[in-house]
Coordinates of C-alpha atoms in Angstrom, one line a residue:
Chain A
G1 CA 100.0 -31.6 -19.0
D2 CA 102.4 -34.4 -18.7
S3 CA 103.2 -35.6 -15.2
V4 CA 105.2 -38.1 -13.3
T5 CA 104.0 -39.7 -10.1
Q6 CA 106.1 -41.3 -7.4
T7 CA 103.7 -42.4 -4.7
E8 CA 106.2 -43.2 -2.1
G9 CA 107.9 -40.3 -0.5
L10 CA 109.9 -42.6 1.9
V11 CA 110.8 -46.2 1.7
T12 CA 112.6 -47.9 4.5
L13 CA 113.9 -51.5 4.0
T14 CA 116.2 -54.0 5.8
E15 CA 119.3 -54.8 4.0
G16 CA 118.9 -58.0 1.7
L17 CA 115.2 -57.4 1.0
P18 CA 113.9 -56.7 -2.6
V19 CA 113.4 -53.0 -3.6
M20 CA 110.6 -51.6 -5.5
L21 CA 110.0 -48.0 -6.2
N22 CA 106.9 -46.9 -8.0
C23 CA 106.7 -44.6 -11.0
T24 CA 103.6 -43.9 -13.2
Y25 CA 103.5 -41.2 -15.7
Q26 CA 100.9 -39.3 -18.0
T27 CA 101.8 -38.1 -21.4
I28 CA 100.1 -37.5 -24.7
Y29 CA 103.5 -38.3 -26.4
S30 CA 103.3 -41.8 -27.8
N31 CA 107.1 -42.4 -27.5
P32 CA 108.3 -41.1 -24.2
F33 CA 111.6 -41.7 -22.7
L34 CA 111.7 -42.7 -19.1
F35 CA 114.6 -42.2 -16.7
W36 CA 115.6 -43.0 -13.2
Y37 CA 118.1 -40.9 -11.4
V38 CA 119.7 -41.4 -8.1
Q39 CA 121.1 -38.7 -5.8
H40 CA 123.3 -39.9 -2.8
L41 CA 123.6 -37.7 0.3
N42 CA 125.5 -34.5 -0.4
E43 CA 125.9 -35.5 -4.1
S44 CA 124.3 -34.4 -7.4
P45 CA 121.8 -36.5 -9.3
R46 CA 123.2 -38.9 -11.8
L47 CA 121.5 -41.1 -14.4
L48 CA 120.8 -44.7 -13.2
L49 CA 118.6 -46.1 -16.0
K50 CA 117.0 -45.0 -19.2
S51 CA 114.5 -46.6 -21.4
F52 CA 112.1 -45.9 -24.4
T53 CA 111.4 -49.4 -25.5
D54 CA 108.0 -50.9 -24.5
N55 CA 108.2 -54.1 -22.4
K56 CA 112.1 -54.2 -22.6
R57 CA 113.9 -54.7 -19.2
T58 CA 116.8 -52.3 -18.6
E59 CA 119.5 -53.0 -16.1
H60 CA 122.3 -51.1 -14.5
Q61 CA 124.2 -51.4 -11.3
G62 CA 122.0 -54.3 -10.0
F63 CA 118.7 -52.1 -10.6
H64 CA 116.3 -52.9 -13.4
A65 CA 113.1 -51.3 -14.7
T66 CA 110.8 -52.1 -17.5
L67 CA 108.8 -49.5 -19.4
H68 CA 105.2 -50.6 -19.7
K69 CA 103.2 -48.3 -21.9
S70 CA 99.9 -50.1 -21.3
S71 CA 100.0 -49.2 -17.6
S72 CA 102.2 -46.1 -18.1
S73 CA 104.6 -47.4 -15.5
F74 CA 108.4 -47.6 -15.1
H75 CA 108.9 -49.1 -11.6
L76 CA 112.6 -49.4 -10.3
Q77 CA 113.5 -52.8 -8.8
K78 CA 116.5 -54.5 -7.2
S79 CA 116.5 -58.1 -5.9
S80 CA 118.5 -57.5 -2.8
A81 CA 119.1 -54.1 -1.2
Q82 CA 122.5 -53.0 0.0
L83 CA 123.2 -50.3 2.6
S84 CA 124.9 -48.2 -0.3
D85 CA 121.4 -48.0 -2.1
S86 CA 120.3 -45.5 0.5
A87 CA 119.6 -42.4 -1.6
L88 CA 117.0 -40.2 -3.1
Y89 CA 115.6 -41.7 -6.4
Y90 CA 113.8 -39.5 -9.1
C91 CA 111.8 -40.9 -12.0
A92 CA 111.6 -38.6 -14.9
L93 CA 109.8 -38.4 -18.2
S94 CA 111.1 -36.8 -21.4
N95 CA 108.9 -35.4 -24.1
Y96 CA 111.7 -33.0 -25.1
Q97 CA 111.2 -31.3 -21.8
L98 CA 112.2 -33.3 -18.8
I99 CA 109.3 -33.8 -16.2
W100 CA 110.4 -34.9 -12.8
G101 CA 108.7 -37.0 -10.1
S102 CA 108.7 -35.8 -6.5
G103 CA 111.3 -38.3 -5.6
T104 CA 111.5 -41.3 -3.2
K105 CA 113.9 -41.4 -0.3
L106 CA 115.2 -44.9 0.2
I107 CA 116.6 -45.9 3.4
I108 CA 118.3 -49.3 3.9
K109 CA 118.9 -50.4 7.4
P110 CA 121.2 -53.3 8.6
Chain B
D1 CA 138.0 -34.0 -12.8
P2 CA 134.7 -32.3 -12.8
K3 CA 133.4 -31.6 -16.3
I4 CA 130.7 -29.2 -15.0
I5 CA 132.1 -26.5 -12.8
Q6 CA 129.9 -24.6 -10.4
K7 CA 131.2 -21.6 -8.4
P8 CA 131.0 -21.0 -5.6
K9 CA 130.3 -24.3 -3.8
Y10 CA 129.0 -22.4 -0.7
L11 CA 127.5 -19.0 -0.7
V12 CA 126.0 -17.0 2.1
A13 CA 124.0 -13.8 1.3
V14 CA 121.9 -11.1 3.2
T15 CA 118.3 -10.6 2.5
G16 CA 117.8 -8.1 -0.4
S17 CA 121.4 -8.6 -2.0
E18 CA 122.2 -9.9 -5.3
K19 CA 124.3 -12.9 -6.3
I20 CA 125.6 -14.6 -9.4
L21 CA 126.0 -18.3 -9.5
I22 CA 128.5 -19.5 -12.1
C23 CA 128.4 -22.6 -14.2
E24 CA 130.8 -23.8 -17.0
Q25 CA 130.5 -27.1 -18.7
Y26 CA 133.4 -28.7 -20.6
L27 CA 131.6 -31.7 -22.0
G28 CA 130.8 -30.0 -25.4
H29 CA 127.1 -30.0 -24.7
N30 CA 124.6 -27.8 -26.5
A31 CA 121.9 -27.7 -23.7
M32 CA 122.3 -26.3 -20.2
Y33 CA 119.8 -26.2 -17.4
W34 CA 119.4 -24.8 -13.9
Y35 CA 117.6 -26.7 -11.1
R36 CA 116.9 -25.9 -7.4
Q37 CA 116.6 -28.2 -4.5
S38 CA 115.6 -27.2 -1.1
A39 CA 114.8 -29.2 2.1
K40 CA 111.1 -28.4 1.5
K41 CA 110.9 -29.2 -2.1
P42 CA 112.2 -32.0 -4.4
L43 CA 114.4 -31.3 -7.4
E44 CA 112.8 -28.3 -9.2
F45 CA 113.5 -27.4 -12.9
M46 CA 114.0 -23.7 -13.4
F47 CA 115.5 -22.9 -16.9
S48 CA 116.8 -24.7 -20.1
Y49 CA 119.1 -23.3 -22.7
S50 CA 119.7 -24.7 -26.1
Y51 CA 122.6 -23.1 -28.2
Q52 CA 122.5 -20.2 -25.8
K53 CA 118.7 -19.6 -26.4
L54 CA 116.2 -19.8 -23.6
M55 CA 113.9 -22.8 -24.3
D56 CA 112.0 -23.3 -21.1
N57 CA 111.4 -21.2 -18.1
Q58 CA 109.5 -22.6 -15.1
T59 CA 110.6 -19.9 -12.7
A60 CA 107.8 -17.6 -11.9
S61 CA 109.9 -14.9 -10.4
S62 CA 111.8 -12.3 -12.6
R63 CA 114.3 -12.1 -9.7
F64 CA 116.0 -15.1 -11.3
Q65 CA 117.7 -14.3 -14.6
P66 CA 120.0 -16.9 -16.5
Q67 CA 122.8 -15.4 -18.5
S68 CA 124.7 -17.2 -21.2
S69 CA 127.8 -15.3 -22.3
K70 CA 129.3 -18.4 -24.1
K71 CA 128.0 -21.7 -25.3
N72 CA 129.5 -23.5 -22.4
H73 CA 128.4 -20.9 -19.7
L74 CA 125.1 -20.5 -17.9
D75 CA 125.2 -18.3 -15.0
L76 CA 122.2 -17.5 -12.8
Q77 CA 121.7 -13.9 -11.4
I78 CA 119.4 -13.8 -8.4
T79 CA 118.4 -10.3 -7.2
A80 CA 116.6 -9.1 -4.1
L81 CA 117.4 -12.4 -2.3
K82 CA 114.9 -13.8 0.3
P83 CA 115.4 -16.4 2.8
D84 CA 113.0 -18.6 0.9
D85 CA 115.7 -18.7 -1.9
S86 CA 118.0 -20.7 0.3
A87 CA 118.6 -24.0 -1.6
T88 CA 121.1 -25.9 -3.5
Y89 CA 121.2 -24.8 -7.1
F90 CA 122.4 -27.4 -9.6
C91 CA 123.6 -26.6 -13.1
A92 CA 123.3 -29.3 -15.6
S93 CA 124.0 -30.0 -19.3
S94 CA 123.1 -32.5 -22.0
Q95 CA 124.3 -33.1 -25.6
D96 CA 121.1 -31.7 -26.9
R97 CA 117.7 -30.7 -25.6
G98 CA 115.4 -33.7 -25.8
H99 CA 115.7 -37.3 -24.7
E100 CA 119.5 -37.0 -23.6
R101 CA 120.8 -37.8 -20.1
L102 CA 121.6 -35.0 -17.9
F103 CA 125.0 -34.4 -16.3
F104 CA 124.9 -32.4 -13.2
G105 CA 127.5 -30.1 -11.5
H106 CA 128.1 -30.4 -7.7
G107 CA 125.8 -27.5 -6.9
T108 CA 126.0 -24.2 -5.1
K109 CA 124.5 -24.2 -1.7
L110 CA 123.1 -20.7 -1.1
S111 CA 122.0 -19.6 2.4
V112 CA 120.1 -16.4 2.7
L113 CA 120.2 -14.8 6.1

């Protein structure tokens, strides 16, 4: 069946350094939609990014991701981490049912 | 002004009891969902409804029963509560089932003693 893999359970970075959270997926669906959701402490998840176009960069709130169907990847990146970026990040795949990754906890230290 | 209302925000229950978690959405969405999140597990999909019909069920236990009395309501009845049921239960909705973004309620934090 379809699946989403987030290899890092925890990423700890110093403020100002670049962020990259990995997301790869498996699906038989030729046109998947990929999402990044962010969940700050004591809050509910909310959409950060969404894409379905191959090789097109999607940006929002300083974060960006590019869907690469050739490598089945949708990594989340940011050029310079901020303390407020500390949160839980979920990658998800939609083939009419939303398939979630296990999440990556990002901790940004001063 | 929250558009997805979950009641109560916090709930304490004793083992073996039954509770109902309430969810109402005022976004005019046609699809609604229940998710669970505990300290031990990441966000876990439970149920999806579309136009008040059950579409997906990933919950193995029949102790969890969704109930949709109206299009914008999706309650979750949990019977014979166990300590392992302790978690935050999130209700979510989307315009339609498919590739739409999900909007989440603030959650109901359930503690089973």
